[in-house]
Coordinates of C-alpha atoms in Angstrom, one line a residue:
M254 CA 120.4 10.3 94.2
K255 CA 117.3 8.4 92.9
T256 CA 117.7 9.7 89.7
V257 CA 121.3 8.9 89.5
K258 CA 120.6 5.3 90.1
N259 CA 117.8 4.9 87.8
V260 CA 120.0 6.4 85.0
K261 CA 122.5 3.4 86.1
K262 CA 120.1 1.0 85.9
S263 CA 118.8 1.9 82.3
F264 CA 121.9 2.3 80.3
P265 CA 124.9 0.2 79.3
S266 CA 128.1 1.4 80.8
S267 CA 129.4 2.9 77.5
K268 CA 126.2 5.1 77.0
R269 CA 126.0 5.8 81.0
S270 CA 129.9 7.3 80.6
K271 CA 128.7 9.6 78.1
L272 CA 125.2 10.5 79.4
S273 CA 127.3 11.2 83.2
L274 CA 129.9 13.4 81.2
L275 CA 126.5 15.3 79.1
I276 CA 124.4 15.4 83.0
G277 CA 128.0 17.2 84.2
S278 CA 128.6 19.1 81.5
L279 CA 124.8 20.8 81.9
G280 CA 125.2 20.8 85.1
M281 CA 128.5 23.0 85.0
A282 CA 126.5 25.3 82.2
V283 CA 123.6 26.0 84.6
A284 CA 126.1 26.6 87.5
L285 CA 127.8 29.2 85.4
T286 CA 125.0 30.8 84.1
A287 CA 122.7 30.8 86.9
P288 CA 124.1 33.8 88.7
S289 CA 123.9 36.0 85.2
M290 CA 120.6 35.0 84.7
V291 CA 119.6 35.7 88.3
S292 CA 121.2 39.1 87.8
A293 CA 119.8 40.2 84.6
A294 CA 116.6 39.3 86.2
G295 CA 117.2 41.3 89.1
A296 CA 118.3 44.5 87.1
Q297 CA 115.2 43.6 84.9
R298 CA 112.8 44.3 87.8
Q299 CA 110.9 47.3 88.1
P300 CA 110.7 48.9 91.4
N301 CA 107.5 48.9 93.7
I302 CA 105.7 52.5 94.0
V303 CA 104.7 53.6 97.1
M304 CA 102.8 57.0 96.9
I305 CA 101.5 58.4 100.1
V306 CA 99.3 61.3 100.3
A307 CA 98.0 63.3 103.2
D308 CA 95.1 65.1 103.0
D309 CA 95.6 68.8 103.7
M310 CA 98.9 68.4 105.6
G311 CA 100.7 71.4 105.6
Y312 CA 104.4 72.0 104.0
A313 CA 105.7 72.7 108.1
D314 CA 103.9 70.1 109.5
L315 CA 106.8 67.1 109.3
G316 CA 109.7 66.9 111.8
A317 CA 111.9 66.8 108.3
F318 CA 110.5 70.4 107.4
G319 CA 110.8 71.8 111.0
S320 CA 107.5 70.6 113.0
E321 CA 107.8 70.4 116.6
I322 CA 105.4 67.2 115.8
K323 CA 106.4 64.4 116.1
T324 CA 106.8 62.2 112.9
P325 CA 110.0 59.8 113.0
N326 CA 108.8 57.3 110.5
F327 CA 108.3 60.4 107.6
D328 CA 111.5 61.7 108.7
A329 CA 113.4 58.2 108.2
L330 CA 111.9 58.4 104.5
A331 CA 113.7 61.9 104.2
K332 CA 117.0 60.6 105.8
D333 CA 117.0 58.1 103.3
G334 CA 116.2 59.7 100.7
V335 CA 115.9 63.6 99.6
R336 CA 113.4 66.6 100.4
F337 CA 112.2 68.9 98.0
T338 CA 111.5 72.4 98.9
N339 CA 110.1 73.6 95.9
F340 CA 107.1 71.4 95.0
Y341 CA 103.7 72.5 94.1
T342 CA 100.2 70.9 94.0
H343 CA 97.0 72.8 93.3
A344 CA 95.1 74.7 95.9
S345 CA 92.2 72.3 96.4
S346 CA 91.8 68.2 96.7
S347 CA 90.4 66.8 93.6
P348 CA 92.1 69.0 91.3
T349 CA 95.5 67.8 92.7
R350 CA 94.4 64.1 92.9
A351 CA 93.2 64.8 89.2
T352 CA 96.7 66.2 87.9
L353 CA 98.5 63.5 89.9
L354 CA 96.6 60.5 88.3
S355 CA 96.4 61.9 84.7
G356 CA 99.4 64.2 84.2
V357 CA 97.1 66.8 82.8
D358 CA 95.8 70.0 83.8
T359 CA 92.7 70.4 85.8
H360 CA 90.8 71.8 82.8
V361 CA 91.3 69.1 80.7
S362 CA 90.8 66.0 82.8
G363 CA 87.5 67.5 84.0
L364 CA 88.2 68.9 87.4
G365 CA 88.7 72.4 85.9
N366 CA 86.2 73.1 89.0
M367 CA 85.7 71.3 92.1
D368 CA 82.1 69.2 91.2
E369 CA 80.7 71.0 94.5
W370 CA 81.4 74.2 93.1
T371 CA 81.1 74.1 89.1
A372 CA 80.2 77.6 88.0
P373 CA 76.6 78.3 86.1
N374 CA 79.1 78.9 82.7
Q375 CA 81.6 76.2 83.5
Q376 CA 78.4 73.2 83.4
G377 CA 78.4 71.6 80.7
V378 CA 81.4 72.4 79.3
P379 CA 84.3 69.8 78.9
G380 CA 87.2 69.6 81.3
Y381 CA 84.3 70.9 83.7
E382 CA 82.8 67.4 84.1
G383 CA 83.3 67.3 88.0
F384 CA 85.1 63.9 87.8
L385 CA 87.8 62.3 86.1
N386 CA 87.2 62.5 82.1
D387 CA 87.8 59.4 79.8
R388 CA 89.8 62.0 78.1
V389 CA 92.7 61.0 79.9
A390 CA 94.6 57.9 81.1
T391 CA 95.4 57.1 84.5
M392 CA 98.6 56.5 85.7
P393 CA 97.5 53.0 87.2
A394 CA 96.0 51.9 84.1
L395 CA 99.6 52.6 82.1
L396 CA 100.9 50.9 85.0
K397 CA 98.8 48.3 84.8
D398 CA 99.9 47.9 81.1
A399 CA 103.8 47.4 82.3
G400 CA 102.9 44.9 84.5
Y401 CA 102.0 46.4 87.7
H402 CA 99.8 45.2 90.3
T403 CA 97.7 48.8 91.6
Y404 CA 96.4 49.1 94.5
M405 CA 94.5 52.4 96.2
V406 CA 93.5 52.7 99.6
G407 CA 91.8 56.4 100.9
K408 CA 90.3 58.9 99.6
W409 CA 89.2 59.1 95.5
H410 CA 87.1 62.0 95.1
L411 CA 87.3 61.8 91.7
G412 CA 83.7 60.6 90.3
K413 CA 81.0 57.9 92.0
Q414 CA 79.7 56.3 89.0
P415 CA 80.7 52.9 88.0
N416 CA 82.4 53.9 85.2
Q417 CA 84.5 56.5 87.5
I418 CA 85.6 54.5 90.5
P419 CA 88.7 53.4 91.4
A420 CA 88.5 49.9 89.8
A421 CA 87.2 51.2 86.6
R422 CA 90.3 53.8 86.1
G423 CA 93.2 51.4 86.8
F424 CA 93.2 49.6 89.9
D425 CA 93.2 45.4 90.7
R426 CA 92.4 46.1 94.7
D427 CA 91.0 49.0 96.2
F428 CA 89.4 50.1 99.7
S429 CA 88.4 53.8 99.1
L430 CA 86.0 56.8 100.4
L431 CA 84.6 58.1 97.2
D432 CA 83.7 61.5 99.0
G433 CA 85.8 64.3 99.5
A434 CA 85.9 64.0 103.2
G435 CA 83.6 62.7 106.1
S436 CA 83.9 60.6 109.7
Y437 CA 86.6 58.7 110.6
W438 CA 84.8 56.2 112.6
D439 CA 81.5 55.7 110.1
M440 CA 79.4 56.4 107.0
N441 CA 78.5 59.8 108.3
N442 CA 78.3 62.4 106.0
F443 CA 77.9 66.2 106.4
T444 CA 74.5 67.2 104.7
M445 CA 71.0 65.9 104.9
A446 CA 71.0 65.5 101.1
S447 CA 73.9 63.0 101.3
P448 CA 73.6 61.8 105.0
K449 CA 75.8 58.8 104.3
S450 CA 79.7 58.6 102.7
V451 CA 80.3 56.3 99.6
F452 CA 82.9 53.7 99.9
T453 CA 84.3 50.7 97.4
E454 CA 86.1 48.0 97.5
D455 CA 87.4 45.9 94.8
G456 CA 84.9 47.9 92.8
R457 CA 81.8 47.0 94.8
Y458 CA 79.8 50.0 96.9
L459 CA 79.8 49.1 100.3
T460 CA 76.9 49.0 102.4
K461 CA 78.6 49.0 105.7
L462 CA 82.1 49.2 106.7
P463 CA 84.6 46.5 109.0
D464 CA 83.1 46.5 112.9
D465 CA 87.0 47.8 113.9
Y466 CA 86.5 50.6 111.7
Y467 CA 88.9 53.6 112.0
A468 CA 90.1 55.3 108.4
T469 CA 93.6 55.7 108.8
K470 CA 94.4 52.3 110.2
T471 CA 91.6 50.2 108.4
Y472 CA 93.3 51.7 104.9
T473 CA 96.6 50.7 106.3
D474 CA 95.4 46.9 107.4
K475 CA 93.7 46.9 103.5
M476 CA 97.0 48.0 101.9
I477 CA 99.4 45.4 103.7
S478 CA 96.4 42.7 102.5
F479 CA 96.3 43.5 98.9
I480 CA 100.4 43.6 98.8
D481 CA 100.7 39.9 100.4
A482 CA 98.0 38.6 98.6
N483 CA 99.7 38.4 95.6
R484 CA 103.6 38.0 97.1
G485 CA 105.7 35.8 95.2
D486 CA 104.4 36.3 91.7
G487 CA 107.2 38.5 90.7
K488 CA 105.4 41.2 90.2
P489 CA 106.1 44.9 91.1
F490 CA 102.7 46.9 92.8
F491 CA 101.8 50.2 92.9
A492 CA 100.6 51.3 95.9
Y493 CA 98.4 54.6 96.0
V494 CA 97.9 55.5 99.9
A495 CA 95.5 58.3 99.8
H496 CA 94.7 59.4 103.2
Q497 CA 91.9 61.1 104.8
A498 CA 94.3 62.5 107.5
P499 CA 94.8 65.1 108.6
H500 CA 91.7 66.4 106.8
D501 CA 89.6 67.9 109.5
P502 CA 87.3 66.6 111.4
Y503 CA 89.9 65.6 113.9
H504 CA 89.0 62.0 114.9
L505 CA 91.5 59.9 116.3
P506 CA 91.7 57.4 119.3
K507 CA 92.0 58.6 122.7
D508 CA 95.3 57.7 123.2
W509 CA 96.5 60.0 120.6
R510 CA 94.5 63.0 121.5
S511 CA 97.0 64.0 124.7
R512 CA 100.2 63.9 123.6
H513 CA 101.0 67.7 123.3
V514 CA 98.6 69.0 125.9
G515 CA 99.4 73.2 127.1
E516 CA 102.2 72.8 124.3
Y517 CA 100.2 75.3 121.9
D518 CA 98.9 78.0 124.3
K519 CA 101.7 79.7 123.6
G520 CA 100.0 80.9 120.4
W521 CA 100.4 80.7 116.5
D522 CA 102.8 83.3 116.4
A523 CA 105.5 81.7 118.6
V524 CA 104.9 78.2 116.9
R525 CA 105.4 79.5 113.4
Q526 CA 108.7 81.6 114.6
E527 CA 110.0 78.3 115.9
R528 CA 109.4 76.6 112.8
L529 CA 111.3 79.0 110.7
K530 CA 114.1 78.7 112.8
R531 CA 114.2 75.1 112.8
Q532 CA 113.9 75.4 108.9
I533 CA 116.6 78.4 108.0
E534 CA 119.0 75.7 110.2
M535 CA 117.8 72.8 108.6
G536 CA 118.1 74.4 105.0
I537 CA 114.6 73.9 103.9
T538 CA 114.5 77.7 104.1
P539 CA 117.1 80.5 103.3
A540 CA 118.8 82.6 106.1
G541 CA 117.4 86.0 105.7
T542 CA 113.7 84.7 105.5
Q543 CA 110.5 86.6 106.8
L544 CA 107.3 84.7 108.2
S545 CA 104.6 86.2 105.9
E546 CA 102.2 88.8 107.6
R547 CA 99.5 87.1 110.5
M548 CA 96.0 87.1 108.1
W549 CA 94.6 90.5 109.6
F550 CA 91.5 89.0 111.2
V551 CA 93.2 86.5 113.5
P552 CA 94.2 88.0 116.8
D553 CA 97.8 88.4 118.3
P554 CA 97.7 85.3 120.5
I555 CA 99.5 87.3 123.5
V556 CA 96.3 89.5 123.5
L557 CA 93.7 86.7 124.5
A558 CA 92.5 85.5 127.7
P559 CA 94.2 82.3 128.9
A560 CA 90.8 80.4 128.6
A561 CA 90.4 81.2 124.9
R562 CA 94.3 80.5 124.4
A563 CA 94.2 76.9 125.9
I564 CA 91.0 76.0 123.9
L565 CA 92.4 77.1 120.7
G566 CA 95.7 75.1 121.5
K567 CA 93.6 71.9 122.0
K568 CA 92.5 72.1 118.6
M569 CA 96.1 72.1 117.4
E570 CA 96.6 69.5 120.1
L571 CA 94.6 67.0 118.4
Y572 CA 95.7 68.1 114.9
A573 CA 99.2 67.2 115.7
G574 CA 97.8 63.6 117.0
M575 CA 96.3 63.3 113.6
V576 CA 99.9 63.7 112.0
E577 CA 101.5 61.6 114.4
N578 CA 98.9 59.1 114.1
L579 CA 99.2 59.0 110.3
D580 CA 103.3 58.7 110.7
H581 CA 102.2 55.8 112.9
H582 CA 100.5 54.0 110.5
V583 CA 102.9 54.7 107.7
G584 CA 105.4 53.1 109.7
R585 CA 103.7 50.1 110.0
L586 CA 103.6 50.1 105.7
V587 CA 107.2 50.5 106.0
K588 CA 107.9 48.2 108.3
H589 CA 105.9 45.4 106.9
L590 CA 107.9 45.9 103.7
K591 CA 111.1 45.6 105.3
D592 CA 109.7 42.4 107.2
I593 CA 108.4 40.8 103.4
G594 CA 112.1 42.2 101.7
E595 CA 110.4 44.7 99.4
Y596 CA 112.0 48.1 101.2
E597 CA 115.0 48.2 99.2
N598 CA 113.2 47.9 95.6
T599 CA 110.6 50.3 96.8
I600 CA 110.2 54.0 95.7
F601 CA 108.4 55.9 98.4
V602 CA 106.7 59.2 97.5
V603 CA 105.2 61.4 100.7
F604 CA 103.5 64.9 100.1
G605 CA 100.4 66.6 101.1
D606 CA 97.9 67.1 98.4
N607 CA 97.3 71.1 99.1
G608 CA 97.8 73.9 101.8
A609 CA 96.6 73.4 105.2
E610 CA 92.6 74.1 105.5
G611 CA 92.0 77.4 107.1
T612 CA 88.5 77.5 106.0
D613 CA 85.4 76.7 108.8
L614 CA 84.5 73.9 106.2
F615 CA 81.5 72.6 108.9
A616 CA 80.3 76.3 109.3
M617 CA 80.2 76.4 105.5
I618 CA 78.5 73.3 105.2
A619 CA 75.9 73.7 108.4
G620 CA 74.5 77.1 107.2
T621 CA 72.4 78.8 109.1
P622 CA 69.9 78.3 111.8
G623 CA 66.1 77.1 110.2
T624 CA 68.1 75.0 107.6
R625 CA 67.8 71.5 107.1
D626 CA 71.7 71.2 106.8
Y627 CA 72.0 73.1 110.1
L628 CA 69.0 70.5 111.7
Y629 CA 71.1 67.9 110.5
A630 CA 74.6 68.9 111.5
S631 CA 73.2 69.7 115.3
M632 CA 71.6 66.2 115.2
M633 CA 74.6 64.0 113.7
W634 CA 77.7 66.2 114.7
S635 CA 76.1 67.4 118.0
Q636 CA 79.4 66.6 120.3
T637 CA 81.0 70.0 120.7
H638 CA 82.2 69.8 124.2
P639 CA 86.2 70.0 124.2
N640 CA 86.3 66.9 126.3
A641 CA 84.1 64.6 122.9
W642 CA 86.7 66.3 120.5
G643 CA 88.0 63.3 118.6
D644 CA 84.9 61.1 119.2
P645 CA 82.1 60.1 116.6
G646 CA 79.8 62.7 116.0
S647 CA 82.1 65.6 116.9
Y648 CA 83.9 68.1 114.2
V649 CA 86.5 69.7 115.1
G650 CA 89.3 72.2 112.3
Y651 CA 91.7 74.2 113.6
G652 CA 91.4 77.9 111.9
P653 CA 93.1 80.0 110.0
M654 CA 95.6 80.6 113.0
W655 CA 96.9 77.3 112.9
A656 CA 96.9 76.8 109.4
Q657 CA 98.8 79.5 108.5
A658 CA 101.2 77.6 111.3
S659 CA 101.3 74.6 109.4
M660 CA 102.0 76.6 106.3
T661 CA 105.0 78.1 107.7
P662 CA 106.6 80.6 106.6
F663 CA 104.4 81.0 103.5
S664 CA 101.2 82.9 102.9
Q665 CA 97.4 82.2 103.8
Y666 CA 96.2 78.6 102.8
K667 CA 94.3 75.7 101.0
G668 CA 91.5 77.5 98.6
W669 CA 94.2 80.0 97.7
V670 CA 97.0 80.8 95.2
A671 CA 99.1 82.1 97.3
E672 CA 102.7 79.8 98.5
G673 CA 100.5 78.7 101.2
G674 CA 97.5 76.8 99.0
V675 CA 99.9 75.3 96.2
R676 CA 103.2 75.0 97.6
N677 CA 104.1 71.6 99.9
S678 CA 106.7 69.3 101.4
L679 CA 107.9 66.4 99.5
I680 CA 109.7 63.3 100.2
V681 CA 111.3 60.7 97.5
S682 CA 113.4 58.1 98.4
G683 CA 114.4 54.4 97.1
P684 CA 116.3 52.9 94.2
A685 CA 115.7 55.8 91.7
V686 CA 117.1 58.4 93.9
K687 CA 121.2 58.8 93.4
R688 CA 121.2 61.9 95.0
Q689 CA 123.0 61.8 99.0
K690 CA 120.6 60.5 101.6
G691 CA 119.4 63.3 104.1
S692 CA 120.0 66.1 101.4
I693 CA 117.6 68.6 100.2
N694 CA 116.8 69.8 96.8
H695 CA 115.3 73.7 95.8
G696 CA 114.2 72.6 92.0
V697 CA 110.8 73.4 91.0
M698 CA 108.8 70.6 91.0
H699 CA 104.7 70.1 90.6
V700 CA 102.3 67.3 90.9
A701 CA 101.7 66.7 87.2
D702 CA 105.6 65.1 86.9
F703 CA 104.7 62.2 88.6
M704 CA 103.1 60.9 85.8
P705 CA 106.0 60.9 83.6
T706 CA 108.4 60.0 86.1
M707 CA 107.0 56.9 87.1
L708 CA 106.6 55.8 84.2
D709 CA 110.3 56.2 83.7
V710 CA 110.5 54.2 86.6
A711 CA 108.0 51.7 85.2
G712 CA 110.3 51.3 81.9
T713 CA 107.3 52.5 79.9
T714 CA 106.2 55.5 78.1
Y715 CA 103.1 57.7 77.7
P716 CA 101.0 56.7 74.7
Q717 CA 99.9 59.2 71.9
T718 CA 96.5 57.3 72.1
Y719 CA 94.7 54.8 75.0
K720 CA 92.2 52.6 74.1
G721 CA 91.0 54.5 70.3
K722 CA 91.3 57.9 71.6
E723 CA 93.9 60.6 71.0
L724 CA 95.4 61.6 74.9
P725 CA 96.2 65.2 76.0
K726 CA 99.7 66.0 76.1
L727 CA 101.3 65.6 79.8
I728 CA 102.1 69.0 81.1
G729 CA 104.8 67.4 83.5
K730 CA 108.4 66.9 83.2
S731 CA 110.2 63.7 84.3
W732 CA 112.4 64.2 88.0
T733 CA 114.5 61.0 86.1
K734 CA 117.9 63.1 86.2
V735 CA 117.1 65.3 89.2
L736 CA 116.7 62.1 91.3
A737 CA 119.8 60.8 89.9
G738 CA 121.5 63.7 90.9
E739 CA 122.2 65.1 87.3
A740 CA 120.4 67.9 87.2
E741 CA 118.8 70.2 90.3
S742 CA 115.6 71.1 88.6
P743 CA 113.5 69.6 85.6
R744 CA 112.6 72.9 84.5
T745 CA 114.3 76.1 82.8
E746 CA 113.6 79.5 83.7
K747 CA 111.2 80.2 80.7
D748 CA 109.0 77.5 81.9
Y749 CA 105.8 77.8 83.7
L750 CA 103.4 76.7 86.0
A751 CA 99.8 77.8 86.4
W752 CA 96.8 77.7 88.7
E753 CA 92.7 78.6 88.4
I754 CA 90.5 77.4 91.0
F755 CA 87.5 79.5 92.2
G756 CA 88.3 82.3 90.0
N757 CA 91.6 82.3 92.2
R758 CA 94.8 82.7 89.6
A759 CA 98.4 82.5 89.5
L760 CA 101.4 81.6 87.5
R761 CA 105.2 80.9 88.7
Q762 CA 107.7 81.1 85.9
G763 CA 111.6 81.0 87.2
D764 CA 111.4 83.5 90.4
W765 CA 108.7 85.4 89.6
K766 CA 104.9 84.7 90.8
L767 CA 101.9 86.1 89.1
R768 CA 98.9 86.4 90.8
W769 CA 94.9 87.6 91.1
Q770 CA 93.0 86.3 94.6
W771 CA 89.3 87.6 95.3
Q772 CA 89.1 90.6 97.9
N773 CA 90.3 90.7 100.6
M774 CA 92.6 87.7 100.7
G775 CA 93.8 89.0 97.6
K776 CA 93.6 92.1 95.8
G777 CA 90.9 91.7 93.0
D778 CA 94.0 92.5 90.7
W779 CA 97.1 91.4 89.5
E780 CA 99.7 91.0 91.9
L781 CA 103.9 90.3 91.2
Y782 CA 106.1 88.8 93.6
N783 CA 110.0 87.4 93.5
L784 CA 110.0 84.3 95.4
A785 CA 113.6 84.3 95.3
T786 CA 113.5 87.1 97.7
D787 CA 110.1 86.7 99.1
P788 CA 108.6 83.6 99.6
A789 CA 106.1 84.7 101.8
E790 CA 104.6 86.8 99.3
R791 CA 105.0 90.6 101.0
E792 CA 105.9 93.0 98.8
D793 CA 103.5 93.4 95.6
L794 CA 106.2 94.6 92.6
A795 CA 103.3 94.8 90.0
A796 CA 103.9 98.7 90.0
K797 CA 107.3 99.0 90.2
Q798 CA 107.7 96.1 87.5
P799 CA 105.4 96.9 84.4
E800 CA 107.3 95.1 82.1
K801 CA 108.1 91.8 84.1
L802 CA 104.0 92.0 84.8
K803 CA 103.4 92.5 80.8
A804 CA 105.4 89.3 80.2
M805 CA 103.8 87.6 82.7
L806 CA 100.4 88.0 81.9
A807 CA 101.3 87.3 78.0
S808 CA 102.3 83.8 79.7
W809 CA 99.1 83.6 81.9
D810 CA 97.1 84.2 78.2
D811 CA 98.8 81.4 76.8
Y812 CA 97.6 79.1 79.6
V813 CA 94.2 79.9 79.2
K814 CA 94.4 79.8 75.5
S815 CA 95.9 76.1 75.9
N816 CA 93.7 74.7 78.2
N817 CA 90.3 76.2 77.7
V818 CA 90.6 77.8 81.1
I819 CA 86.7 79.3 82.0
I820 CA 86.8 82.1 84.6
P821 CA 83.6 80.8 87.1
D822 CA 81.2 83.7 87.0
R823 CA 80.0 82.2 90.8
S824 CA 82.4 81.8 93.7
P825 CA 82.5 80.4 96.9
F826 CA 84.6 84.0 97.8
E827 CA 82.3 86.3 95.7
N828 CA 81.3 87.7 99.0
L829 CA 84.1 87.2 101.0
K830 CA 84.6 91.3 100.9
D831 CA 81.8 91.8 102.4
Q832 CA 82.2 88.8 105.4
L833 CA 85.6 90.1 106.4
P834 CA 87.2 93.5 108.0
P835 CA 88.8 95.5 105.9
R836 CA 92.7 94.4 105.6
S837 CA 95.4 96.5 107.5
P838 CA 98.7 95.9 107.7
D839 CA 100.9 93.5 110.3
D840 CA 103.1 95.5 112.2
A841 CA 104.2 94.4 115.3
G842 CA 103.0 96.4 118.6
F843 CA 100.2 98.0 117.1
P844 CA 97.8 99.7 118.0
P845 CA 100.2 100.5 120.9
M846 CA 97.2 100.5 123.3
I847 CA 96.7 97.2 123.8
Y848 CA 100.2 96.2 124.6
K849 CA 100.7 99.2 126.7
R850 CA 101.7 97.6 130.2
Q851 CA 101.1 99.3 133.8
F852 CA 102.9 102.1 134.4
V853 CA 105.4 101.1 137.7
P854 CA 106.4 104.7 139.4
P855 CA 109.7 104.5 141.1
K856 CA 109.9 103.3 144.5
D857 CA 110.9 105.8 146.4
M858 CA 108.6 108.4 144.6
V859 CA 105.6 106.1 146.2
A860 CA 103.3 107.4 148.9
E861 CA 100.1 107.1 150.7
P862 CA 97.7 110.3 150.4
K863 CA 98.2 112.8 153.2
S864 CA 95.2 112.6 155.4

């Protein structure tokens, strides 16, 4: 109103009328064009991307994939999006993360082997640096170039030098554990040589952690603060939420430790059977699917004493608490995005980085009595009483029996290239998903697919060169058409996926799976499986299908040549054959001796001895 009065005083009446007409016309033009401008801006705005990676979480550990563990927040994302049942990662942590962030094979990106296990014949070879090398461009760097804020919290495991940390590889903000694992309560690490975990925050190495630090909570708090710091500037964000949970040691607050007391005393076989039943009912797994064989060195829980079953069950109780606590904090992040009006424009991606952990990592790290690391473990990780499990200084993992339950219905677990080591559950929701909400897809997907898919979502492309260097070609396929409901899989029957880690190797092409593993977890020779009829890998068809085996081996040779795969001359599993008992079939009720119950004669034929 003040502006109008000033105009009237400053101009003669004839000019005022012309000016009023001009102002009115401009106002009408603005009124007419404003909605279309807003609409255009809204249509052009890229979606946020929230990528939630759980560490060592199994295929069957979410309610949406058949678990009894209560995961309402993960399940809500599944109900609002789509679940993928044929999604593959790598068999261990850092190779998966390298593939995720680079979109290229691990033998090219620098994680041809884990840094912790680089073999003598791999040392000094390009592609085996043990960190994410500078031959690749990263997803956060390319998304940043496309106009995104890029944030990371949680586990990095891709290098510790200043040019290798998250801030140097494309992240604007970060709060990161650079190691592969560690305490959830403090900076304590596992060996005498490396007693402290290394953290960075916004590109600076931390001397200490926040006073109220608990990994899963703190990572969530930090991510929320990063998102809030740039709210209102109109830019989308890429949030890489790389949780430690539920990787061992199973550390969690006391009020999360006793939510499943006694529930797992029934044993791993019963839990696997119950999970498979729910998976079939949900449509996750086809009717008629068999469970994989129980590991031959794992006992039938029925033959264990009650106290032993209770102690082993308590380990699974803690693991379930870890998953539920993780779900709780993911729910906090989702709720915050709803509160600030960003949920509807956010793509959520949820998956585990590899199979569940069945190996006793602490035993591998601590070694034998009389060694420095055994002494360190006995001092720094001394809280061994079951009542202290979950506290600082305790170290609990749940073992191969429960890892198999986490990977229902598949065979084996992390570190191995059986389905239980490389196959995981995947949830995707958000504006890119046009499929029916709550639907299930069985297309063959791979962690390398995230790079081309997210670049498509962001409206950008993968460059041929980056910072003056020619980039390796992506090995993944975009999911754009799959998410839109225009295709069921990004792959044809001719496309293959391949893995090699620690000398274990595999290749999937169509429904067929080629596999070589160290004895006794494998045969020390090539095995062949049809996953369409045998997802649990129970029947080796190599002898029955020699032509298919030959064709698959030709694809393997192509993979080796294309990616400079060097089979390691040393492996953490090289002596496993001598450490495990001979492999034997898993036949229910054998040997009968331990299952036969006391004979009870007919009552009418019972008598006291004659005097």
